[in-house]
mmCIF file of C-alpha atoms in Angstrom:
data_model
loop_
_atom_site.group_PDB
_atom_site.id
_atom_site.type_symbol
_atom_site.label_atom_id
_atom_site.label_comp_id
_atom_site.label_asym_id
_atom_site.label_seq_id
_atom_site.Cartn_x
_atom_site.Cartn_y
_atom_site.Cartn_z
ATOM 1 C CA UNK T 1 3.528 -43.893 -32.483
ATOM 2 C CA UNK T 2 3.423 -42.391 -29.004
ATOM 3 C CA UNK T 3 5.135 -39.078 -28.298
ATOM 4 C CA UNK T 4 6.686 -38.560 -24.865
ATOM 5 C CA UNK T 5 5.389 -35.522 -23.055
ATOM 6 C CA UNK T 6 7.765 -32.642 -22.848
ATOM 7 C CA UNK T 7 9.394 -31.809 -19.477
ATOM 8 C CA UNK T 8 10.149 -28.246 -20.490
ATOM 9 C CA UNK T 9 7.343 -26.828 -18.325
ATOM 10 C CA UNK T 10 6.585 -27.495 -14.685
ATOM 11 C CA UNK T 11 3.464 -29.567 -13.870
ATOM 12 C CA UNK T 12 0.420 -27.361 -13.098
ATOM 13 C CA UNK T 13 0.471 -28.188 -9.378
ATOM 14 C CA UNK T 14 4.186 -27.439 -8.999
ATOM 15 C CA UNK T 15 3.829 -24.229 -11.028
ATOM 16 C CA UNK T 16 0.944 -23.091 -8.834
ATOM 17 C CA UNK T 17 2.995 -23.851 -5.717
ATOM 18 C CA UNK T 18 5.933 -21.826 -6.991
ATOM 19 C CA UNK T 19 3.635 -18.931 -7.846
ATOM 20 C CA UNK T 20 2.080 -19.088 -4.397
ATOM 21 C CA UNK T 21 5.538 -18.985 -2.731
ATOM 22 C CA UNK T 22 6.605 -16.040 -4.858
ATOM 23 C CA UNK T 23 3.363 -14.185 -4.016
ATOM 24 C CA UNK T 24 3.890 -14.928 -0.303
ATOM 25 C CA UNK T 25 7.475 -13.653 -0.544
ATOM 26 C CA UNK T 26 6.353 -10.507 -2.338
ATOM 27 C CA UNK T 27 3.625 -9.726 0.208
ATOM 28 C CA UNK T 28 5.992 -10.512 3.099
ATOM 29 C CA UNK T 29 8.830 -8.302 1.802
ATOM 30 C CA UNK T 30 6.446 -5.481 0.870
ATOM 31 C CA UNK T 31 5.019 -5.677 4.416
ATOM 32 C CA UNK T 32 8.489 -5.317 5.848
ATOM 33 C CA UNK T 33 9.133 -2.224 3.654
ATOM 34 C CA UNK T 34 5.871 -0.597 4.589
ATOM 35 C CA UNK T 35 6.284 -1.327 8.310
ATOM 36 C CA UNK T 36 9.160 1.132 8.561
ATOM 37 C CA UNK T 37 11.427 -1.600 9.859
ATOM 38 C CA UNK T 38 13.849 -0.765 7.072
ATOM 39 C CA UNK T 39 14.739 2.766 5.961
ATOM 40 C CA UNK T 40 15.593 4.211 2.553
ATOM 41 C CA UNK T 41 19.058 3.062 1.342
ATOM 42 C CA UNK T 42 19.109 0.143 3.825
ATOM 43 C CA UNK T 43 20.506 -3.032 2.220
ATOM 44 C CA UNK T 44 18.238 -5.997 1.784
ATOM 45 C CA UNK T 45 19.991 -8.983 3.315
ATOM 46 C CA UNK T 46 18.439 -12.014 1.652
ATOM 47 C CA UNK T 47 19.366 -14.591 4.251
ATOM 48 C CA UNK T 48 17.907 -12.552 7.114
ATOM 49 C CA UNK T 49 14.708 -11.674 5.261
ATOM 50 C CA UNK T 50 14.203 -15.289 4.115
ATOM 51 C CA UNK T 51 14.510 -16.463 7.738
ATOM 52 C CA UNK T 52 12.173 -13.759 8.988
ATOM 53 C CA UNK T 53 9.503 -14.729 6.409
ATOM 54 C CA UNK T 54 10.075 -18.474 6.729
ATOM 55 C CA UNK T 55 10.741 -18.972 3.037
ATOM 56 C CA UNK T 56 13.630 -20.011 0.869
ATOM 57 C CA UNK T 57 15.757 -17.544 -1.020
ATOM 58 C CA UNK T 58 14.496 -18.558 -4.449
ATOM 59 C CA UNK T 59 10.937 -17.057 -4.076
ATOM 60 C CA UNK T 60 12.500 -14.162 -2.179
ATOM 61 C CA UNK T 61 14.663 -13.341 -5.166
ATOM 62 C CA UNK T 62 11.529 -13.352 -7.404
ATOM 63 C CA UNK T 63 9.928 -10.872 -4.955
ATOM 64 C CA UNK T 64 13.035 -8.667 -5.019
ATOM 65 C CA UNK T 65 13.008 -8.636 -8.817
ATOM 66 C CA UNK T 66 9.329 -7.693 -8.805
ATOM 67 C CA UNK T 67 9.881 -4.852 -6.332
ATOM 68 C CA UNK T 68 12.887 -3.744 -8.389
ATOM 69 C CA UNK T 69 10.544 -3.485 -11.356
ATOM 70 C CA UNK T 70 8.147 -1.369 -9.298
ATOM 71 C CA UNK T 71 11.112 0.879 -8.356
ATOM 72 C CA UNK T 72 10.626 0.273 -4.654
ATOM 73 C CA UNK T 73 13.986 -1.465 -4.468
ATOM 74 C CA UNK T 74 17.083 -0.616 -6.520
ATOM 75 C CA UNK T 75 20.307 -2.416 -7.309
ATOM 76 C CA UNK T 76 23.539 -0.598 -6.517
ATOM 77 C CA UNK T 77 26.570 -0.716 -8.869
ATOM 78 C CA UNK T 78 28.192 -3.262 -6.585
ATOM 79 C CA UNK T 79 25.096 -5.519 -6.690
ATOM 80 C CA UNK T 80 23.620 -4.715 -3.359
ATOM 81 C CA UNK T 81 19.815 -4.265 -3.301
ATOM 82 C CA UNK T 82 18.597 -1.274 -1.247
ATOM 83 C CA UNK T 83 15.362 0.441 -0.339
ATOM 84 C CA UNK T 84 14.790 3.144 -2.967
ATOM 85 C CA UNK T 85 15.113 6.607 -1.470
ATOM 86 C CA UNK T 86 12.366 9.185 -2.153
ATOM 87 C CA UNK T 87 12.818 12.935 -2.092
ATOM 88 C CA UNK T 88 10.315 15.315 -0.542
ATOM 89 C CA UNK T 89 9.681 16.656 -3.969
ATOM 90 C CA UNK T 90 8.851 13.185 -5.330
ATOM 91 C CA UNK T 91 6.584 12.654 -2.371
ATOM 92 C CA UNK T 92 4.665 15.861 -2.979
ATOM 93 C CA UNK T 93 4.381 15.108 -6.677
ATOM 94 C CA UNK T 94 2.913 11.695 -5.807
ATOM 95 C CA UNK T 95 0.312 13.281 -3.583
ATOM 96 C CA UNK T 96 -0.619 15.740 -6.380
ATOM 97 C CA UNK T 97 -1.245 12.797 -8.626
ATOM 98 C CA UNK T 98 -3.188 10.925 -6.008
ATOM 99 C CA UNK T 99 -5.373 13.984 -5.255
ATOM 100 C CA UNK T 100 -6.348 14.258 -8.941
ATOM 101 C CA UNK T 101 -6.815 10.561 -9.630
ATOM 102 C CA UNK T 102 -8.353 9.443 -6.300
ATOM 103 C CA UNK T 103 -10.712 12.360 -6.182
ATOM 104 C CA UNK T 104 -11.987 11.453 -9.646
ATOM 105 C CA UNK T 105 -12.166 7.758 -8.701
ATOM 106 C CA UNK T 106 -14.202 8.551 -5.531
ATOM 107 C CA UNK T 107 -16.684 10.569 -7.554
ATOM 108 C CA UNK T 108 -17.067 7.806 -10.155
ATOM 109 C CA UNK T 109 -17.260 5.030 -7.535
ATOM 110 C CA UNK T 110 -20.304 6.581 -5.860
ATOM 111 C CA UNK T 111 -23.192 4.241 -6.481
ATOM 112 C CA UNK T 112 -20.922 1.393 -7.592
ATOM 113 C CA UNK T 113 -19.618 0.115 -4.234
ATOM 114 C CA UNK T 114 -22.021 -2.148 -2.375
ATOM 115 C CA UNK T 115 -23.573 -0.864 0.788
ATOM 116 C CA UNK T 116 -22.372 -4.024 2.588
ATOM 117 C CA UNK T 117 -18.718 -3.277 1.739
ATOM 118 C CA UNK T 118 -18.999 0.305 2.845
ATOM 119 C CA UNK T 119 -20.696 -0.675 6.095
ATOM 120 C CA UNK T 120 -17.888 -3.212 6.687
ATOM 121 C CA UNK T 121 -15.326 -0.449 6.377
ATOM 122 C CA UNK T 122 -17.407 1.787 8.600
ATOM 123 C CA UNK T 123 -17.430 -0.895 11.255
ATOM 124 C CA UNK T 124 -13.613 -1.316 11.083
ATOM 125 C CA UNK T 125 -13.082 2.465 11.333
ATOM 126 C CA UNK T 126 -15.405 2.706 14.313
ATOM 127 C CA UNK T 127 -13.417 -0.100 16.010
ATOM 128 C CA UNK T 128 -10.177 1.761 15.349
ATOM 129 C CA UNK T 129 -11.605 4.941 16.831
ATOM 130 C CA UNK T 130 -12.281 3.101 20.111
ATOM 131 C CA UNK T 131 -8.821 1.451 20.345
ATOM 132 C CA UNK T 132 -6.115 2.627 22.664
ATOM 133 C CA UNK T 133 -3.314 1.078 20.571
ATOM 134 C CA UNK T 134 -3.252 0.805 16.816
ATOM 135 C CA UNK T 135 -0.147 -0.920 15.686
ATOM 136 C CA UNK T 136 -1.633 -4.113 14.256
ATOM 137 C CA UNK T 137 -1.273 -5.050 10.603
ATOM 138 C CA UNK T 138 -5.047 -5.156 10.289
ATOM 139 C CA UNK T 139 -5.231 -1.425 11.251
ATOM 140 C CA UNK T 140 -2.320 -0.545 8.923
ATOM 141 C CA UNK T 141 -4.207 -2.143 6.020
ATOM 142 C CA UNK T 142 -7.525 -0.377 6.659
ATOM 143 C CA UNK T 143 -6.848 2.829 4.755
ATOM 144 C CA UNK T 144 -5.164 1.155 1.739
ATOM 145 C CA UNK T 145 -8.005 -1.447 1.567
ATOM 146 C CA UNK T 146 -10.588 1.278 1.413
ATOM 147 C CA UNK T 147 -8.675 3.405 -1.176
ATOM 148 C CA UNK T 148 -8.116 0.367 -3.426
ATOM 149 C CA UNK T 149 -11.770 -0.713 -3.095
ATOM 150 C CA UNK T 150 -12.847 2.752 -4.244
ATOM 151 C CA UNK T 151 -10.337 2.731 -7.109
ATOM 152 C CA UNK T 152 -11.518 -0.612 -8.400
ATOM 153 C CA UNK T 153 -15.170 0.452 -8.094
ATOM 154 C CA UNK T 154 -14.406 3.311 -10.465
ATOM 155 C CA UNK T 155 -14.308 0.702 -13.213
ATOM 156 C CA UNK T 156 -10.898 1.442 -14.723
ATOM 157 C CA UNK T 157 -8.267 -1.182 -14.071
ATOM 158 C CA UNK T 158 -5.408 1.012 -15.275
ATOM 159 C CA UNK T 159 -6.562 3.763 -12.874
ATOM 160 C CA UNK T 160 -6.768 1.266 -10.068
ATOM 161 C CA UNK T 161 -3.254 0.000 -10.700
ATOM 162 C CA UNK T 162 -1.771 3.507 -10.764
ATOM 163 C CA UNK T 163 -3.603 4.409 -7.495
ATOM 164 C CA UNK T 164 -2.415 1.211 -5.821
ATOM 165 C CA UNK T 165 1.206 1.962 -6.862
ATOM 166 C CA UNK T 166 0.999 5.583 -5.667
ATOM 167 C CA UNK T 167 -0.444 4.392 -2.322
ATOM 168 C CA UNK T 168 2.514 2.088 -1.768
ATOM 169 C CA UNK T 169 4.946 4.887 -2.422
ATOM 170 C CA UNK T 170 3.117 7.254 -0.078
ATOM 171 C CA UNK T 171 3.169 4.670 2.676
ATOM 172 C CA UNK T 172 6.916 4.075 2.207
ATOM 173 C CA UNK T 173 7.576 7.725 2.720
ATOM 174 C CA UNK T 174 5.082 8.444 5.520
ATOM 175 C CA UNK T 175 5.857 5.491 7.783
ATOM 176 C CA UNK T 176 8.574 7.620 9.386
ATOM 177 C CA UNK T 177 6.117 10.399 10.255
ATOM 178 C CA UNK T 178 2.678 8.990 10.597
ATOM 179 C CA UNK T 179 2.115 6.282 13.207
ATOM 180 C CA UNK T 180 -1.650 5.950 12.935
ATOM 181 C CA UNK T 181 -2.172 6.434 16.698
ATOM 182 C CA UNK T 182 -0.786 9.978 16.430
ATOM 183 C CA UNK T 183 -3.639 11.074 14.227
ATOM 184 C CA UNK T 184 -6.186 8.387 14.825
ATOM 185 C CA UNK T 185 -9.111 10.773 15.426
ATOM 186 C CA UNK T 186 -8.449 12.752 12.270
ATOM 187 C CA UNK T 187 -7.741 9.574 10.257
ATOM 188 C CA UNK T 188 -11.115 8.110 11.364
ATOM 189 C CA UNK T 189 -13.071 11.265 10.705
ATOM 190 C CA UNK T 190 -11.644 11.697 7.253
ATOM 191 C CA UNK T 191 -12.479 8.144 6.235
ATOM 192 C CA UNK T 192 -15.939 8.245 7.809
ATOM 193 C CA UNK T 193 -16.724 11.391 5.776
ATOM 194 C CA UNK T 194 -15.665 9.596 2.651
ATOM 195 C CA UNK T 195 -17.697 6.522 3.437
ATOM 196 C CA UNK T 196 -20.794 8.552 4.341
ATOM 197 C CA UNK T 197 -20.634 10.341 1.042
ATOM 198 C CA UNK T 198 -20.350 7.027 -0.855
ATOM 199 C CA UNK T 199 -23.218 5.528 1.146
ATOM 200 C CA UNK T 200 -25.377 8.450 -0.024
ATOM 201 C CA UNK T 201 -24.174 8.024 -3.596
ATOM 202 C CA UNK T 202 -22.955 11.614 -3.531
ATOM 203 C CA UNK T 203 -20.061 11.613 -6.001
ATOM 204 C CA UNK T 204 -19.079 15.276 -5.605
ATOM 205 C CA UNK T 205 -19.017 15.004 -1.801
ATOM 206 C CA UNK T 206 -16.956 11.839 -2.068
ATOM 207 C CA UNK T 207 -14.465 13.583 -4.346
ATOM 208 C CA UNK T 208 -14.164 16.506 -1.949
ATOM 209 C CA UNK T 209 -13.736 14.161 1.049
ATOM 210 C CA UNK T 210 -10.983 12.253 -0.718
ATOM 211 C CA UNK T 211 -9.153 15.472 -1.686
ATOM 212 C CA UNK T 212 -9.383 16.807 1.845
ATOM 213 C CA UNK T 213 -7.918 13.505 3.186
ATOM 214 C CA UNK T 214 -4.965 13.655 0.847
ATOM 215 C CA UNK T 215 -4.438 17.315 1.579
ATOM 216 C CA UNK T 216 -4.355 16.407 5.278
ATOM 217 C CA UNK T 217 -1.623 13.838 4.728
ATOM 218 C CA UNK T 218 0.387 16.467 2.860
ATOM 219 C CA UNK T 219 -0.056 19.046 5.650
ATOM 220 C CA UNK T 220 0.820 16.614 8.428
ATOM 221 C CA UNK T 221 4.028 15.365 6.803
ATOM 222 C CA UNK T 222 5.175 18.911 5.933
ATOM 223 C CA UNK T 223 4.659 19.927 9.532
ATOM 224 C CA UNK T 224 6.716 16.976 10.740
ATOM 225 C CA UNK T 225 9.493 17.750 8.275
ATOM 226 C CA UNK T 226 9.575 21.390 9.336
ATOM 227 C CA UNK T 227 10.119 20.208 12.962
ATOM 228 C CA UNK T 228 13.270 18.256 12.112
#
């Protein structure tokens, strides 16, 4: 007796395709949020976002649900999806957590990150320091890429996930105040100091460099807020 195969699950190829579309939708929508194109409490208009990303609304809805779960989007009582607002107090609390966790991660990562990776970051930062304009997505990803690389090298996946999440929240808040070109020299110097410490396997120096970098973000944003 031959049993007919169940159709309750999608074929592997179809399932992988759907997963790929959902991931593309997530990365695309997250990129829009982090670009500053939309502001806190702005409504997500599915049709417009789907057209902008060149995708259908089905994977976009999956992305929206995922970002709701991450608390970066929130559903209003009437059903509208908006960009989650963040208070200054929340932002400062996030930086306090980042300072503690990322300082510890940088100290632990010293000696674990390959020299090749670090030299690659050094080359990208040197290129940024020479640029006149710095609005490209590649430049915007440079800092987060380095921070996540360090977090993963610390060898604790839970720690890396928390650091990645806190980084997203920081960027959502600071996009209004921190176009990279406005503090490019300081941005590059801070990251170079961090990389140099890691290249020399100096964990304490790496921790201090990371803490100074996060303190610098805090001071810059508070200065901008005071000017409003």
